[in-house]
Each structure stands twice: as C-alpha cells, then as structure tokens.
Short mmCIF file of C-alpha atoms and ligand atoms in Angstrom, two decimals:
data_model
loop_
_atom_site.label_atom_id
_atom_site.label_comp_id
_atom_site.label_asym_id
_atom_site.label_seq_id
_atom_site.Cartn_x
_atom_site.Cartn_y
_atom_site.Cartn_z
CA UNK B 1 -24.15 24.94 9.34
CA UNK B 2 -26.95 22.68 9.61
CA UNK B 3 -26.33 20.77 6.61
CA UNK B 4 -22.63 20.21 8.00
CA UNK B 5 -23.83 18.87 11.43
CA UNK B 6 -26.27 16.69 9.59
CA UNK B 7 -23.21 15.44 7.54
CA UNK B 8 -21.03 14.87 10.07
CA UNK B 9 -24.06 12.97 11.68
CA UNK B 10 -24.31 10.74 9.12
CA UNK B 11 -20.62 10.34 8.57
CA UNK B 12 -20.50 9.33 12.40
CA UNK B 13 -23.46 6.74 11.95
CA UNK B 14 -21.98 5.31 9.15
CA UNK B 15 -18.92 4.60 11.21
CA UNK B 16 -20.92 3.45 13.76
CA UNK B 17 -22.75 0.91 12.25
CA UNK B 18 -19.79 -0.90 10.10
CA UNK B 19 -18.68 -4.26 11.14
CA UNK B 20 -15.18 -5.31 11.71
CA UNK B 21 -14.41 -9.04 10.35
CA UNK B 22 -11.32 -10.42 11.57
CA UNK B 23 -8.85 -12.45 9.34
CA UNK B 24 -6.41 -14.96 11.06
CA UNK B 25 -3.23 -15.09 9.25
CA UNK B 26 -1.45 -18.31 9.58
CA UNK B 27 -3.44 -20.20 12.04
CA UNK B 28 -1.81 -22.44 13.55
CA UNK B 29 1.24 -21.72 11.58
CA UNK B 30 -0.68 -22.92 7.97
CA UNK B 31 -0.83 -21.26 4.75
CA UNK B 32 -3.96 -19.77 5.40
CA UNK B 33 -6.43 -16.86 6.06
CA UNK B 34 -9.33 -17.75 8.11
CA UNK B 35 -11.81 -17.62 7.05
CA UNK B 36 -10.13 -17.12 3.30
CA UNK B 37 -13.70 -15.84 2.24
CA UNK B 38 -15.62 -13.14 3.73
CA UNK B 39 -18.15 -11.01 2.48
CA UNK B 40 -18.59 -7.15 3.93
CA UNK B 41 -20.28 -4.47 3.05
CA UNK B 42 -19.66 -0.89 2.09
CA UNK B 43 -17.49 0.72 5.08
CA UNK B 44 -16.57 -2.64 6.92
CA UNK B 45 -13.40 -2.94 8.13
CA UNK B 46 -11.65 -6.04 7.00
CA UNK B 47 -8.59 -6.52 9.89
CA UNK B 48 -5.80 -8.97 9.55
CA UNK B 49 -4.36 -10.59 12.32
CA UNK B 50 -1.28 -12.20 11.67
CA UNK B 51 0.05 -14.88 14.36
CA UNK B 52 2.58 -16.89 12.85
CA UNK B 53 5.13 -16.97 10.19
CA UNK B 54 6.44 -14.15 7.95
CA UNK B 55 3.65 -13.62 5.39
CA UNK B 56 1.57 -10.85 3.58
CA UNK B 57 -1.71 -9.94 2.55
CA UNK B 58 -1.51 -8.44 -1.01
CA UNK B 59 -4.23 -7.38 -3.75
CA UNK B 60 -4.36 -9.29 -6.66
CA UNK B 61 -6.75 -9.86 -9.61
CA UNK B 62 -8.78 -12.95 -10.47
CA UNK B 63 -6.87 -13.33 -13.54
CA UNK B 64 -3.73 -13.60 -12.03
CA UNK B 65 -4.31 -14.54 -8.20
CA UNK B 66 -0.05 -14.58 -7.24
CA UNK B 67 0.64 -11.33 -9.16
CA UNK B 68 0.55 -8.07 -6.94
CA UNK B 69 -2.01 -5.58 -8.53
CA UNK B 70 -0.33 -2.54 -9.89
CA UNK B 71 -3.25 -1.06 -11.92
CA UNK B 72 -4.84 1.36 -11.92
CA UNK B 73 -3.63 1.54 -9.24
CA UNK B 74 -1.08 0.13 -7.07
CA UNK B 75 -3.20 -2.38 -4.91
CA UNK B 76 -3.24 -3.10 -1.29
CA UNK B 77 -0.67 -4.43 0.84
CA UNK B 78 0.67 -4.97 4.18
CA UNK B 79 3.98 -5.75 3.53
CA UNK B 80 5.93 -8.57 5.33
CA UNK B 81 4.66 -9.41 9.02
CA UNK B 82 7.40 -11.32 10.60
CA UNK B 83 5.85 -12.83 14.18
CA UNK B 84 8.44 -14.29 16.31
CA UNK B 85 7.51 -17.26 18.16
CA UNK B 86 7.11 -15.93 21.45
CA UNK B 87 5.55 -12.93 20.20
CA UNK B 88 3.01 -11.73 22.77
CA UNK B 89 1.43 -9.16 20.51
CA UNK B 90 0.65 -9.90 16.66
CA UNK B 91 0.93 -7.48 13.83
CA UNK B 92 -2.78 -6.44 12.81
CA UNK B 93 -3.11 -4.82 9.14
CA UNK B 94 -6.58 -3.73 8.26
CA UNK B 95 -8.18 -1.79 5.28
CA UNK B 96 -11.81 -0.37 4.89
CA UNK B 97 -14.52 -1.81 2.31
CA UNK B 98 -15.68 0.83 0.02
CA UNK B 99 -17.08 -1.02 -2.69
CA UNK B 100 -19.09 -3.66 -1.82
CA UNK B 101 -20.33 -4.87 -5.51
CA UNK B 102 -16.06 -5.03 -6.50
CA UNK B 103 -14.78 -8.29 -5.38
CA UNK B 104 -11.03 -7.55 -3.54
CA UNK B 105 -9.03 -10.77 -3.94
CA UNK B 106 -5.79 -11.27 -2.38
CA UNK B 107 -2.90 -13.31 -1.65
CA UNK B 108 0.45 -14.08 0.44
CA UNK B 109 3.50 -12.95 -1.49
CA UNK B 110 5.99 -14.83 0.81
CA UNK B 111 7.94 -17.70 -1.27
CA UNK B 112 5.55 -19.97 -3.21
CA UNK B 113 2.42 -19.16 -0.39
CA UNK B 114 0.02 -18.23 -3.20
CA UNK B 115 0.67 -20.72 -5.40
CA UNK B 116 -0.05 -23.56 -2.12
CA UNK B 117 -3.20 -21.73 -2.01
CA UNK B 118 -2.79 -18.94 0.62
CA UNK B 119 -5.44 -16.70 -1.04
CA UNK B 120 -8.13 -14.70 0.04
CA UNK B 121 -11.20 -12.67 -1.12
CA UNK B 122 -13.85 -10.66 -0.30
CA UNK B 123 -17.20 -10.34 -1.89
CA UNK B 124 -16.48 -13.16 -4.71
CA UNK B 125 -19.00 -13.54 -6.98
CA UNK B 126 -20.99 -16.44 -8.38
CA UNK B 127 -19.01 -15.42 -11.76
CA UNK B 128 -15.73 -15.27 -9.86
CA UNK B 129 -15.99 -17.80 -6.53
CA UNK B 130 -13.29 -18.13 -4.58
CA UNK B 131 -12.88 -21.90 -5.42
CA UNK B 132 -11.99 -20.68 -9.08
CA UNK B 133 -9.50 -17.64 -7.66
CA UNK B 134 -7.67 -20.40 -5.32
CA UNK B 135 -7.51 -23.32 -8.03
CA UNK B 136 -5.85 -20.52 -10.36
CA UNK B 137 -3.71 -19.38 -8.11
CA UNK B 138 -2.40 -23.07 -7.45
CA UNK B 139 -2.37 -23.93 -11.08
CA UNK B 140 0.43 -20.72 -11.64
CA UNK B 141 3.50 -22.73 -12.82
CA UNK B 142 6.06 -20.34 -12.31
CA UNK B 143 7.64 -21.99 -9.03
CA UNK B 144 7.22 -24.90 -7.87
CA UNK B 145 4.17 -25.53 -5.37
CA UNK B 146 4.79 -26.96 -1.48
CA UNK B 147 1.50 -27.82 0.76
CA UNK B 148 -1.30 -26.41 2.26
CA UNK B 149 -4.83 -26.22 1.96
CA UNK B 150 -7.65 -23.37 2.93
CA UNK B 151 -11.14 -24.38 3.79
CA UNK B 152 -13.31 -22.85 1.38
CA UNK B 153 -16.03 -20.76 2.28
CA UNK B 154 -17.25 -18.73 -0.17
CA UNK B 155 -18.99 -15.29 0.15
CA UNK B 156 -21.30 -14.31 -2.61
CA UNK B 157 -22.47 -10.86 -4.03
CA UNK B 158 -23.69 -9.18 -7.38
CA UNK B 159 -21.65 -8.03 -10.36
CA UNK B 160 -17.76 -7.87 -10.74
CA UNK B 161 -15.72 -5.40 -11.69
CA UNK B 162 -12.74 -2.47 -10.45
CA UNK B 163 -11.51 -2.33 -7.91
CA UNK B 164 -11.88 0.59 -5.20
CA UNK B 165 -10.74 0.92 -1.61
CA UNK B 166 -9.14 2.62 1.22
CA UNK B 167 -6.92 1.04 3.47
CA UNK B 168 -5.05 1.77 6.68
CA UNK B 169 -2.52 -0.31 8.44
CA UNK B 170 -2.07 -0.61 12.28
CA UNK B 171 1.67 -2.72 13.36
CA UNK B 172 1.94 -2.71 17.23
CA UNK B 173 5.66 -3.53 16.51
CA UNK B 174 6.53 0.32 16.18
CA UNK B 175 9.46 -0.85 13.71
CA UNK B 176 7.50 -1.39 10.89
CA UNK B 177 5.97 2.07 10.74
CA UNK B 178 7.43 2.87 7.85
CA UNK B 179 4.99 3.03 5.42
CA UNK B 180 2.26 3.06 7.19
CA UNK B 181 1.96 6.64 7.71
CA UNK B 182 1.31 6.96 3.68
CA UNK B 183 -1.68 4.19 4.27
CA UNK B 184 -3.00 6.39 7.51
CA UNK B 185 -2.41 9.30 5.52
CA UNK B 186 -5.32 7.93 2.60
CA UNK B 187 -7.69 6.63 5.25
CA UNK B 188 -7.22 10.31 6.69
CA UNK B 189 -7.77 11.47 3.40
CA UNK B 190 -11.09 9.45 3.07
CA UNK B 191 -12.48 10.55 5.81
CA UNK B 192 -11.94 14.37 5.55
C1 NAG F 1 -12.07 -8.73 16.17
O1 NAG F 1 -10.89 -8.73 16.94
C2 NAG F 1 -10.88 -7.72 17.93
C3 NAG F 1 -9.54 -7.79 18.64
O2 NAG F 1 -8.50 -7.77 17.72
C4 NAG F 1 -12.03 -7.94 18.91
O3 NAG F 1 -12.04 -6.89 19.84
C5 NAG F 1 -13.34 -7.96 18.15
O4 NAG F 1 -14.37 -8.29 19.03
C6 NAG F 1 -13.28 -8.96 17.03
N1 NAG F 1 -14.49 -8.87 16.25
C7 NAG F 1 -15.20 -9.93 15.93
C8 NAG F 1 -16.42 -9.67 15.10
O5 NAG F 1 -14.87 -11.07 16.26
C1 NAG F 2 -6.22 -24.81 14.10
O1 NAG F 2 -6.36 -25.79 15.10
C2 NAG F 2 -7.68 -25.87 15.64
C3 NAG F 2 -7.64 -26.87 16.76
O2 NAG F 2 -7.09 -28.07 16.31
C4 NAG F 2 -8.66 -26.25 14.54
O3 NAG F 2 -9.97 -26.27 15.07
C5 NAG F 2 -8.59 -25.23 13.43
O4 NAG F 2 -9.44 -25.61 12.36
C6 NAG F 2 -7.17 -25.10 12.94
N1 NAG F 2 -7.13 -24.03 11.96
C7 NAG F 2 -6.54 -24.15 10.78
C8 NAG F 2 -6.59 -22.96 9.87
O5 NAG F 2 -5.96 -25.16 10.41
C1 NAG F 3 10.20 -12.09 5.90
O1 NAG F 3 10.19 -12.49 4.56
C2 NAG F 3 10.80 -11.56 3.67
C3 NAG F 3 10.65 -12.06 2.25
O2 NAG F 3 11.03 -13.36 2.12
C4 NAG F 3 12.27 -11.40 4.05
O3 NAG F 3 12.87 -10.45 3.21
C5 NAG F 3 12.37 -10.95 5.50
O4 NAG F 3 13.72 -10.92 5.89
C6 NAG F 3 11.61 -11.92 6.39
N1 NAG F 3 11.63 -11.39 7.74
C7 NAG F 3 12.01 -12.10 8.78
C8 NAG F 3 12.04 -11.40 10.10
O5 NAG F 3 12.32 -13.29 8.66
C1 NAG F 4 11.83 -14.38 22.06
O1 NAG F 4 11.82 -13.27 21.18
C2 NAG F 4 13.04 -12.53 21.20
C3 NAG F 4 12.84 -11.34 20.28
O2 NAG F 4 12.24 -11.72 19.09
C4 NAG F 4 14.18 -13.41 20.77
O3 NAG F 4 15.38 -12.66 20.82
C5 NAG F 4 14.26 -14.59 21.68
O4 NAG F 4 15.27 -15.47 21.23
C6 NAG F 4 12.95 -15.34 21.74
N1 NAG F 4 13.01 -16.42 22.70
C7 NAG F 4 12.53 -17.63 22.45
C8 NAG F 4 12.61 -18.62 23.54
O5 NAG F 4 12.06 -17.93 21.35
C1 NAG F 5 1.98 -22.98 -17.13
O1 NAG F 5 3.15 -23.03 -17.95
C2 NAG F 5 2.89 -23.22 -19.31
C3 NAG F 5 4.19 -23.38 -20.03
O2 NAG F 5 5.19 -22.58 -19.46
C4 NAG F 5 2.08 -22.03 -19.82
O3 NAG F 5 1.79 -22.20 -21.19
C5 NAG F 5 0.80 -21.94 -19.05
O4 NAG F 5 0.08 -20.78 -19.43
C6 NAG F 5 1.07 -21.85 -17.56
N1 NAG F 5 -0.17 -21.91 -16.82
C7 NAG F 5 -0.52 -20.96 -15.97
C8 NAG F 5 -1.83 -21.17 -15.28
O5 NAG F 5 0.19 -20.01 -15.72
C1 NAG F 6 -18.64 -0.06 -7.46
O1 NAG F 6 -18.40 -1.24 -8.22
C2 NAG F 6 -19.35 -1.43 -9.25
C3 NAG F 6 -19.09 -2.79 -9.83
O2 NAG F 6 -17.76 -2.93 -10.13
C4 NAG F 6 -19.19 -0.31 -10.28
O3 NAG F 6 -20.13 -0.49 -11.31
C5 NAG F 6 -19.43 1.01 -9.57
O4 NAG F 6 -19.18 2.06 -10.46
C6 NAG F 6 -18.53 1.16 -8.37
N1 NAG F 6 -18.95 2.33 -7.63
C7 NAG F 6 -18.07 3.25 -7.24
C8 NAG F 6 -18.61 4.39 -6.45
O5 NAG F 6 -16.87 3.17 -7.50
CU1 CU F 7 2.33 -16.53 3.52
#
C-alpha cells in the first residue's frame, strides 16, 4: 500500500515537473516547424500546433529524413492537418519524450515538403545535427524540390541510437478522431 502511494507520488511528480515545448507548424504559411530543433528531456511533451496549410509531422530516420519510419516499429505520425483559412481553432498533435539520449527526427509528408526542407528533430546530436538531417533530406532526388527554408537551431545531447516513444494526439476538429483513439489508447497504456 505504501509502496503504491509512493509510486503514484512519484508518477504524479514526474508529470508535474515535465515541460511542454510548442512546435508551430507552418508559420506564416512556410514550410516550416518552429523552432525545427528542440531539445527535451525524458517525459516532455513535444506539442504541434499546426496553423496553416495541409501538412504532417512524421518520424523518420537520419538516414533517410523523407521516408516514414516503419521499423521496428511503425513511427510517429499525425496524419494530414488540413487548416482552413479562417480556421479559428488549429489542429494540435503532441507526443511524449521518453528517451531523451534517442534523437526523434521528423518530417512533413505532404508533396515534396521534406525534400524543401520541412524537417524537424529533437535531441540531435553532435554526430547527427540537424543541419546534416535537413541538407539530406533536401539532397533526396526522388521529386523534384520547390522552396523554403527553416532557421536552424540546433539542440544537442549525448549518444544516438533507437528510437523509443509514446505519443498521443489531440485534433479539436472532432472529424479527424479517427485514429487517434489507438494513439490515446498507448499513452493510456504508458501511463497505467
Ligand atoms: C504552449 O502552448 C499552450 C497553448 O497551446 C500554452 O498554454 C503554453 O503556455 C505554451 N507553452 C509554452 C512553453 O510556450
Ligand atoms: C513569421 O513572420 C514574423 C513576422 O514577420 C517573423 O518574425 C517570423 O520569423 C516569421 N516566421 C517564419 C517561420 O517565417
Ligand atoms: C491534405 O493533403 C492530403 C495529401 O496530399 C490530401 O489527401 C487531402 O485531401 C488534403 N486535405 C485537404 C483538406 O486539402
Ligand atoms: C470559412 O471556413 C468554412 C469552413 O471551412 C468555409 O466553408 C468557408 O468558405 C470559409 N470562408 C472563408 C471566407 O474563407
Ligand atoms: C540521387 O539520385 C541518384 C541517381 O538516381 C542516386 O544514385 C543517389 O543515391 C540519389 N541521392 C540521394 C541522396 O538519394
Ligand atoms: C535510450 O536510448 C539509449 C541511446 O539510444 C539506449 O542506449 C538506451 O537503451 C535507451 N533506454 C531505454 C530505456 O530504452
Ligand atoms: Cu508540409
């Protein structure tokens, strides 16, 4: 009994203390995530606000930034966020940081995004910087490339490696909730 309050302590401080860092999606209407770099630590929620456009945020790998990461195991994604111009409300996707020594990297799977540099990362390494990520994912050559640009701002943390997460997903556009009740479902599952 006491060993289970104490847990349940602990599990509620950890919660307590974990940061939230907000992504922008699209700024402005650009191909971008600001900031495209962020480092967080273990439990830190990193949530995605999108605000413009139709676009994604998707786990890749380093070696192959525009390719959607299937193993081990099927990698993180939001799936499309369409935000209508007038929307008054934006789509938010958001997943937790469990890992915080495997660098996460990401990118937009809309049409030819990734490959105009609409990447994103967290915890990249002085191995693996996010400069190197976002130059390979420019220099894929399997469509051709339009415009855009990301300010770089690189994040830096020990040792690379697999990748490990849990993610959740929260749409205010009731619509899309298909799908997301699998994601809740695993961040349930985490927690429990
Ligand atoms: C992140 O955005 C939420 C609203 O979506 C806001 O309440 C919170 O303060 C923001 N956090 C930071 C660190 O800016
Ligand atoms: C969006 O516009 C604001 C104001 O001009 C600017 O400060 C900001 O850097 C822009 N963001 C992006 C991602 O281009
Ligand atoms: C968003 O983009 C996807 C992929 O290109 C497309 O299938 C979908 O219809 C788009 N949604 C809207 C509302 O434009
Ligand atoms: C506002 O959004 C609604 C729903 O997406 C759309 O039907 C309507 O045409 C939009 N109006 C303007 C002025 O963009
Ligand atoms: C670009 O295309 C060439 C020829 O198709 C291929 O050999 C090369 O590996 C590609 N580069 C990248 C970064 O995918
Ligand atoms: C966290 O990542 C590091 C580096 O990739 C790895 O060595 C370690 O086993 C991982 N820890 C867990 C709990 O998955
Ligand atoms: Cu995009």
């Amino acid at each position: 009994m006491r060993f289970t309050a104490l847990s349940a302590f602990l599990g509620l401080a950890a919660c307590v203390s974990a940061a939230t860092i907000n992504v922008t999606v699209a700024e402005n209407g650009t191909l971008t995530f600001t900031p495209s770099s962020v480092t967080a630590n273990n439990g830190d929620v990193v949530a995605f606000q999108f605000v413009a456009g139709n676009h994604t945020v998707t786990q890749s790998s380093f070696t192959d930034p525009c390719t959607m990461l299937t193993t081990p195991t099927l990698g993180i994604d939001s799936g499309f966020q369409p935000v209508s111009a007038n929307a008054t409300m934006v789509p938010q996707y958001s997943f937790s940081v469990t890992n915080a020594s495997s660098p996460l990297w990401f990118y937009c799977r809309q049409a030819r995004h990734c490959e105009a540099g609409m990447v994103f990362a967290v915890n990249p390494t002085a191995d693996n910087t996010f400069d190197a990520f976002k130059a390979r994912a420019m220099g894929t050559n399997t469509t051709s490339s339009s415009t855009g640009s990301v300010p770089s701002q690189t994040g830096s943390v020990p040792s690379p490696s697999a990748t490990s997460y849990s993610s959740d997903a929260l749409r205010f556009d009731s619509s899309k909730l298909t799908g997301i009740i699998g994601l809740v479902a695993i961040l349930a599952g985490t927690i429990l």
